[in-house]
CSV table of C-alpha atoms in Angstrom, one decimal:
chain,number,residue,atom,x,y,z
A,17,MET,CA,46.8,27.7,113.0
A,18,ALA,CA,47.2,30.3,110.3
A,19,SER,CA,45.1,33.4,110.4
A,20,HIS,CA,42.6,34.0,107.6
A,21,ARG,CA,41.8,37.6,108.6
A,22,ARG,CA,41.1,40.0,105.8
A,23,PRO,CA,43.9,42.5,105.2
A,24,LYS,CA,43.2,45.9,106.8
A,25,GLN,CA,41.9,48.5,104.4
A,26,PRO,CA,43.4,52.0,104.4
A,27,SER,CA,41.4,54.6,106.1
A,28,ARG,CA,39.5,57.3,104.3
A,29,ALA,CA,41.9,59.8,105.8
A,30,ARG,CA,44.9,58.0,104.3
A,31,VAL,CA,43.2,57.7,100.9
A,32,SER,CA,42.5,61.4,101.0
A,33,VAL,CA,46.2,62.3,101.7
A,34,PHE,CA,47.4,60.0,98.9
A,35,THR,CA,44.8,61.6,96.5
A,36,MET,CA,45.8,65.1,97.4
A,37,THR,CA,49.5,64.4,97.1
A,38,ALA,CA,49.0,62.8,93.7
A,39,ALA,CA,46.9,65.8,92.6
A,40,ALA,CA,49.6,68.2,93.7
A,41,ALA,CA,52.2,66.3,91.9
A,42,VAL,CA,50.2,66.4,88.7
A,43,ALA,CA,49.6,70.1,89.2
A,44,LEU,CA,53.3,70.9,89.6
A,45,THR,CA,54.2,68.8,86.6
A,46,SER,CA,51.6,70.7,84.6
A,47,GLN,CA,52.9,74.1,85.8
A,48,ALA,CA,56.5,73.1,84.9
A,49,ALA,CA,55.4,72.0,81.5
A,50,HIS,CA,53.6,75.3,80.9
A,51,ALA,CA,56.2,77.6,82.6
A,52,ASP,CA,56.4,81.0,81.1
A,53,PRO,CA,59.4,80.9,78.6
A,54,GLN,CA,59.8,84.7,78.9
A,55,SER,CA,60.3,84.3,82.7
A,56,SER,CA,62.8,81.5,82.1
A,57,LYS,CA,64.7,83.6,79.6
A,58,LYS,CA,64.7,86.6,82.0
A,59,ASP,CA,66.1,84.4,84.8
A,60,VAL,CA,68.9,83.2,82.5
A,61,LYS,CA,69.8,86.7,81.4
A,62,GLU,CA,69.9,87.9,85.1
A,63,LYS,CA,72.1,85.1,86.1
A,64,VAL,CA,74.4,85.7,83.0
A,65,ASP,CA,74.6,89.4,83.8
A,66,LYS,CA,75.5,88.6,87.4
A,67,LEU,CA,78.2,86.2,86.3
A,68,TYR,CA,79.6,88.8,83.9
A,69,GLU,CA,79.7,91.4,86.7
A,70,ASP,CA,81.5,88.9,89.0
A,71,ALA,CA,83.9,88.1,86.2
A,72,GLU,CA,84.6,91.9,85.7
A,73,ALA,CA,85.3,92.3,89.5
A,74,ALA,CA,87.7,89.3,89.3
A,75,THR,CA,89.3,90.8,86.2
A,76,GLU,CA,90.2,94.0,88.0
A,77,LYS,CA,91.9,92.0,90.8
A,78,TYR,CA,93.7,90.0,88.1
A,79,ASN,CA,94.8,93.3,86.5
A,80,GLY,CA,96.2,94.4,89.8
A,81,ALA,CA,98.1,91.2,90.4
A,82,LYS,CA,99.5,91.3,86.8
A,83,GLU,CA,100.7,94.9,87.3
A,84,LYS,CA,102.4,93.8,90.6
A,85,GLN,CA,104.0,90.9,88.7
A,86,SER,CA,105.4,93.3,86.1
A,87,LYS,CA,106.9,95.6,88.7
A,88,LEU,CA,108.4,92.8,90.7
A,89,SER,CA,109.9,91.2,87.5
A,90,GLU,CA,111.5,94.6,86.7
A,91,GLU,CA,112.8,95.1,90.2
A,92,VAL,CA,114.2,91.5,90.4
A,93,GLU,CA,115.9,92.0,87.0
A,94,ASN,CA,117.5,95.3,88.1
A,95,LEU,CA,118.7,93.8,91.4
A,96,GLN,CA,120.2,90.8,89.7
A,97,ASP,CA,122.0,93.1,87.2
A,98,SER,CA,123.3,95.2,90.1
A,99,VAL,CA,124.5,92.1,91.9
A,100,ALA,CA,126.3,90.9,88.8
A,101,ARG,CA,128.0,94.3,88.3
A,102,GLY,CA,128.9,94.5,92.0
A,103,GLN,CA,130.4,91.1,91.9
A,104,GLY,CA,132.6,92.1,89.0
A,105,GLU,CA,133.7,95.2,90.9
A,106,LEU,CA,134.4,93.2,94.0
A,107,ASN,CA,136.6,90.8,92.0
A,108,THR,CA,138.6,93.7,90.6
A,109,MET,CA,139.0,95.2,94.0
A,110,ARG,CA,140.3,91.8,95.4
A,111,ASP,CA,142.8,91.5,92.5
A,112,LYS,CA,144.2,94.9,93.3
A,113,LEU,CA,144.3,94.1,97.0
A,114,GLY,CA,146.2,90.9,96.2
A,115,SER,CA,148.7,92.9,94.0
A,116,LEU,CA,149.3,95.3,96.8
A,117,ALA,CA,149.9,92.5,99.3
A,118,THR,CA,152.4,90.8,97.0
A,119,ALA,CA,154.3,94.0,96.5
A,120,GLN,CA,154.4,94.7,100.2
A,121,TYR,CA,155.6,91.2,100.9
A,122,ARG,CA,158.4,91.4,98.4
A,123,SER,CA,159.6,94.7,99.8
A,124,GLY,CA,159.5,93.6,103.4
A,125,GLY,CA,161.7,90.6,103.3
A,126,ILE,CA,164.7,92.3,104.9
A,127,ASP,CA,164.9,94.4,108.2
A,128,PRO,CA,164.6,98.1,107.2
A,129,SER,CA,167.7,99.1,109.1
A,130,VAL,CA,169.7,96.4,107.4
A,131,GLN,CA,168.4,97.5,104.0
A,132,LEU,CA,169.5,101.0,104.8
A,133,PHE,CA,173.0,99.8,105.9
A,134,LEU,CA,173.4,97.7,102.7
A,135,SER,CA,171.9,100.2,100.4
A,136,SER,CA,174.4,101.9,98.0
A,137,ASP,CA,172.0,104.7,97.6
A,138,PRO,CA,170.4,105.7,101.0
A,139,ASP,CA,168.3,108.5,99.4
A,140,SER,CA,166.8,106.0,97.0
A,141,TYR,CA,166.0,103.6,99.8
A,142,LEU,CA,164.3,106.2,101.9
A,143,ASP,CA,162.1,107.2,98.9
A,144,LYS,CA,161.1,103.5,98.5
A,145,ALA,CA,160.4,103.1,102.3
A,146,SER,CA,158.1,106.1,102.2
A,147,ALA,CA,156.3,104.6,99.2
A,148,MET,CA,155.9,101.3,101.1
A,149,ASP,CA,154.2,103.2,104.0
A,150,GLN,CA,151.8,104.8,101.5
A,151,LEU,CA,151.2,101.3,100.0
A,152,SER,CA,150.2,100.0,103.4
A,153,THR,CA,147.8,102.8,103.9
A,154,LYS,CA,146.3,102.2,100.5
A,155,GLN,CA,146.0,98.5,101.2
A,156,ALA,CA,144.0,99.2,104.4
A,157,GLY,CA,141.7,101.5,102.5
A,158,ALA,CA,141.2,98.9,99.8
A,159,LEU,CA,140.4,96.3,102.3
A,160,LYS,CA,137.7,98.5,103.9
A,161,LYS,CA,136.1,99.0,100.4
A,162,VAL,CA,136.1,95.3,99.8
A,163,GLN,CA,134.3,94.7,103.1
A,164,ALA,CA,131.7,97.4,102.4
A,165,LYS,CA,131.1,95.9,98.9
A,166,GLN,CA,130.6,92.5,100.3
A,167,ARG,CA,128.0,93.7,102.8
A,168,SER,CA,126.2,95.6,100.0
A,169,LEU,CA,126.1,92.6,97.8
A,170,ALA,CA,124.8,90.4,100.6
A,171,GLN,CA,122.0,92.9,101.2
A,172,GLN,CA,121.1,93.0,97.5
A,173,ARG,CA,121.1,89.3,97.2
A,174,LYS,CA,118.8,89.0,100.2
A,175,GLU,CA,116.4,91.6,98.8
A,176,ALA,CA,116.4,89.9,95.4
A,177,SER,CA,115.6,86.6,97.1
A,178,GLY,CA,112.6,88.1,98.9
A,179,LYS,CA,111.3,89.7,95.7
A,180,LEU,CA,111.6,86.4,93.9
A,181,LYS,CA,109.4,84.7,96.5
A,182,ASP,CA,106.9,87.5,96.1
A,183,LEU,CA,107.0,87.1,92.4
A,184,ALA,CA,106.4,83.3,92.7
A,185,SER,CA,103.4,84.0,95.0
A,186,THR,CA,102.0,86.7,92.6
A,187,ARG,CA,102.3,84.3,89.7
A,188,LYS,CA,100.3,81.7,91.6
A,189,GLU,CA,97.7,84.3,92.5
A,190,LEU,CA,97.4,85.3,88.8
A,191,GLY,CA,96.7,81.7,87.9
A,192,GLU,CA,94.0,81.4,90.5
A,193,LYS,CA,92.3,84.6,89.5
A,194,LYS,CA,92.5,83.7,85.8
A,195,LYS,CA,90.9,80.3,86.6
A,196,LYS,CA,88.1,82.1,88.5
A,197,ILE,CA,87.4,84.5,85.6
A,198,GLN,CA,87.3,81.7,83.1
A,199,GLY,CA,85.0,79.7,85.4
A,200,LYS,CA,82.5,82.6,85.6
A,201,LEU,CA,82.6,83.1,81.8
A,202,SER,CA,82.2,79.4,81.2
A,203,GLU,CA,79.2,79.2,83.5
A,204,ALA,CA,77.6,82.2,81.7
A,205,GLN,CA,78.1,80.5,78.4
A,206,ARG,CA,76.6,77.3,79.7
A,207,LEU,CA,73.5,79.2,80.8
A,208,LEU,CA,73.3,80.9,77.4
A,209,ASN,CA,73.5,77.6,75.7
A,210,THR,CA,70.2,76.6,77.5
A,211,LEU,CA,68.4,79.2,75.4
A,212,THR,CA,66.7,78.4,72.1
A,213,ALA,CA,68.2,79.7,68.9
A,214,LYS,CA,65.3,82.2,68.7
A,215,GLU,CA,66.0,83.5,72.2
A,216,LYS,CA,69.7,83.8,71.5
A,217,ALA,CA,68.9,85.8,68.4
A,218,ARG,CA,66.7,88.2,70.3
A,219,LEU,CA,69.4,88.8,72.9
A,220,ALA,CA,71.9,89.4,70.1
A,221,GLU,CA,69.6,91.8,68.4
A,222,LYS,CA,69.1,93.7,71.7
A,223,GLN,CA,72.9,94.0,72.1
A,224,GLN,CA,73.3,95.2,68.5
A,225,ARG,CA,70.6,97.8,69.0
A,226,ALA,CA,72.5,99.2,72.0
A,227,ASP,CA,75.7,99.3,70.0
A,228,ARG,CA,74.0,101.0,67.0
A,229,ALA,CA,72.4,103.6,69.3
A,230,SER,CA,75.8,104.4,70.8
A,231,SER,CA,77.3,104.9,67.3
A,232,ASN,CA,74.5,107.2,66.4
A,233,ARG,CA,75.1,109.4,69.5
A,234,ALA,CA,78.7,109.6,68.6
A,235,ASP,CA,77.9,110.6,65.0
A,236,LEU,CA,75.5,113.3,66.1
A,237,GLY,CA,78.1,115.1,68.1
A,238,ASP,CA,75.4,116.3,70.6
A,239,LEU,CA,77.6,115.9,73.7
A,240,PRO,CA,79.1,119.0,75.4
A,241,PRO,CA,82.8,119.6,74.9
A,242,GLY,CA,85.4,119.0,77.6
A,243,SER,CA,88.8,120.6,78.0
A,244,GLY,CA,92.5,119.7,78.3
A,245,HIS,CA,93.6,116.1,78.9
A,246,ALA,CA,90.0,115.0,79.7
A,247,ALA,CA,88.7,116.2,76.3
A,248,ALA,CA,91.6,114.5,74.5
A,249,ALA,CA,91.0,111.2,76.5
A,250,LEU,CA,87.3,111.2,75.7
A,251,SER,CA,88.0,111.9,72.0
A,252,ALA,CA,90.4,109.0,71.9
A,253,ALA,CA,87.9,106.7,73.6
A,254,LYS,CA,85.1,107.7,71.2
A,255,GLY,CA,87.4,106.6,68.3
A,256,LYS,CA,87.2,103.1,69.9
A,257,ILE,CA,83.4,102.7,69.9
A,258,GLY,CA,82.6,99.3,68.6
A,259,SER,CA,85.8,97.7,69.9
A,260,PRO,CA,85.0,94.4,71.8
A,261,TYR,CA,85.3,93.9,75.6
A,262,VAL,CA,88.0,91.4,76.4
A,263,TRP,CA,89.0,90.8,80.0
A,264,GLY,CA,92.6,91.9,80.7
A,265,ALA,CA,92.8,93.9,77.4
A,266,THR,CA,94.4,97.4,77.3
A,267,GLY,CA,93.9,98.1,73.5
A,268,PRO,CA,94.3,99.2,70.9
A,269,SER,CA,91.8,96.7,69.4
A,270,SER,CA,90.0,95.4,72.5
A,271,PHE,CA,89.6,96.6,76.1
A,272,ASP,CA,88.3,95.8,79.5
A,273,CYS,CA,86.8,98.8,81.5
A,274,SER,CA,90.0,100.1,83.1
A,275,GLY,CA,92.0,99.1,80.0
A,276,LEU,CA,89.9,101.6,78.0
A,277,THR,CA,90.3,104.5,80.5
A,278,SER,CA,94.0,104.0,81.0
A,279,TRP,CA,94.5,103.7,77.2
A,280,ALA,CA,92.4,106.8,76.5
A,281,TYR,CA,94.3,109.0,79.0
A,282,LYS,CA,97.6,107.6,77.7
A,283,GLN,CA,96.7,109.0,74.3
A,284,ALA,CA,96.2,112.4,76.0
A,285,GLY,CA,99.7,112.2,77.6
A,286,VAL,CA,98.6,111.1,81.1
A,287,SER,CA,99.7,107.8,82.7
A,288,LEU,CA,97.0,106.2,84.8
A,289,PRO,CA,97.3,103.1,87.1
A,290,ARG,CA,96.0,99.9,85.6
A,291,THR,CA,93.0,99.0,87.8
A,292,SER,CA,89.7,100.8,88.4
A,293,GLN,CA,90.3,100.9,92.2
A,294,ALA,CA,93.7,102.5,91.7
A,295,GLN,CA,92.4,105.0,89.1
A,296,ALA,CA,89.8,106.0,91.7
A,297,ASN,CA,92.7,107.8,93.4
A,298,ALA,CA,94.2,109.4,90.3
A,299,GLY,CA,92.8,112.8,90.8
A,300,THR,CA,90.2,114.9,92.6
A,301,ARG,CA,87.0,113.1,93.6
A,302,ILE,CA,83.6,114.5,92.4
A,303,SER,CA,80.7,113.3,94.5
A,304,SER,CA,77.8,114.8,92.5
A,305,GLN,CA,76.9,113.8,89.0
A,306,SER,CA,75.8,117.4,88.3
A,307,GLN,CA,79.4,118.5,88.8
A,308,LEU,CA,80.9,116.0,86.3
A,309,LYS,CA,82.6,117.3,83.2
A,310,PRO,CA,83.2,115.3,79.9
A,311,GLY,CA,86.3,113.2,80.2
A,312,ASP,CA,86.1,112.8,84.0
A,313,LEU,CA,86.5,109.2,85.2
A,314,VAL,CA,83.3,107.7,86.7
A,315,LEU,CA,83.2,104.7,89.0
A,316,PHE,CA,80.4,102.2,89.7
A,317,TYR,CA,79.5,99.6,92.3
A,318,GLY,CA,80.5,99.5,95.9
A,319,ASP,CA,83.9,97.8,95.3
A,320,LEU,CA,84.6,100.2,92.4
A,321,HIS,CA,85.2,97.3,89.9
A,322,HIS,CA,83.8,99.2,87.0
A,323,ILE,CA,85.0,102.5,85.5
A,324,GLY,CA,84.3,104.6,82.4
A,325,LEU,CA,84.6,108.1,81.0
A,326,TYR,CA,81.8,110.7,81.6
A,327,ALA,CA,80.5,111.8,78.2
A,328,GLY,CA,78.0,114.4,79.2
A,329,ASN,CA,74.2,114.3,79.2
A,330,GLY,CA,74.1,111.6,81.8
A,331,GLN,CA,76.0,109.2,79.6
A,332,VAL,CA,79.2,107.1,80.2
A,333,LEU,CA,81.5,105.9,77.5
A,334,HIS,CA,82.8,102.5,78.6
A,335,ALA,CA,83.7,98.9,77.8
A,336,PRO,CA,80.7,97.3,79.4
A,337,LYS,CA,81.1,93.5,79.7
A,338,PRO,CA,81.9,90.3,77.8
A,339,GLY,CA,79.9,90.1,74.6
A,340,ALA,CA,79.5,93.9,74.4
A,341,SER,CA,81.4,96.6,72.6
A,342,VAL,CA,82.8,100.0,73.7
A,343,ARG,CA,79.7,102.2,73.7
A,344,PHE,CA,77.8,105.0,75.3
A,345,GLU,CA,75.3,104.0,78.0
A,346,ALA,CA,73.0,105.8,80.5
A,347,MET,CA,74.8,106.1,83.9
A,348,GLY,CA,71.6,105.3,85.6
A,349,ASN,CA,72.0,101.7,84.4
A,350,MET,CA,74.7,101.1,87.1
A,351,PRO,CA,75.2,102.2,90.7
A,352,PHE,CA,77.3,105.4,90.4
A,353,GLN,CA,79.8,106.0,93.3
A,354,PHE,CA,81.7,109.1,92.4
A,355,GLY,CA,83.8,110.8,89.6
A,356,VAL,CA,87.5,111.6,89.4
A,357,ARG,CA,88.9,114.6,87.7
A,358,VAL,CA,92.4,113.9,86.4
A,359,GLY,CA,95.1,116.6,86.4
């Protein structure tokens, strides 16, 4: 017989839980709907700045790999040219050795004593026999030279083969690092695209104010003078204020951070390594900011992925990040590690 019991009603406790859960959901929805837009914009900016910082660190690694690729390409080309020249020299040596062997064979077809007996001019024969002994000695020396040249060419070919493998590996590494940089920049752009047009305009205005302030400081000429190569490098860099930051760029119209410092010192007649980490070892380290002089290199962040030129008065002249131009900035805005005095 079917049961006709009334369905069990939920307890008050269960009703209370459902009610509280629903209320919480409504509250959270309300909070999300009324979230502080300024806080949201701040979060986006912080994330974008972090992505730009990561991209710059990756850029310095890319620069190092690119410099290695350039050196390897030059070494491989020189080795290949050397091997080609050496092969030509070896072929010439072999031809000469063959000519010597042919001449010796033609002269040695008759027993020497018989040749002397048959000779109508014994003195002439003895001169020729002496020449043949010298020919034999020359042939032995030529053979040794051929063998030495063969060993040298084998070693050069082996070295060239090894460098070609390194070059292929470096090119692959370059592609990976380039992809990583582009990924960071694309993610930053995606975040920026979440901002409203008004928010984007405010950020752009803030960037423009920073650039204008930098230009004003340069025009006022209120920075203490430097000396020698450092002063010339700083002067050259000041002439590039307003040039855009572009990753991997070394001037003269755009720069990344180490691209600017290496370009500036090149104008002063000093060749610096390509990356910020390598430039950190290009001179005498200065641990205290108070001991810095205008034109000294200044390095930031624990992994030394950012570098600029000390401009005096606690200011650094540098290529800051994507979307920004070469400008002066307070050194306190970044974690200073040490300075480097070049020359």
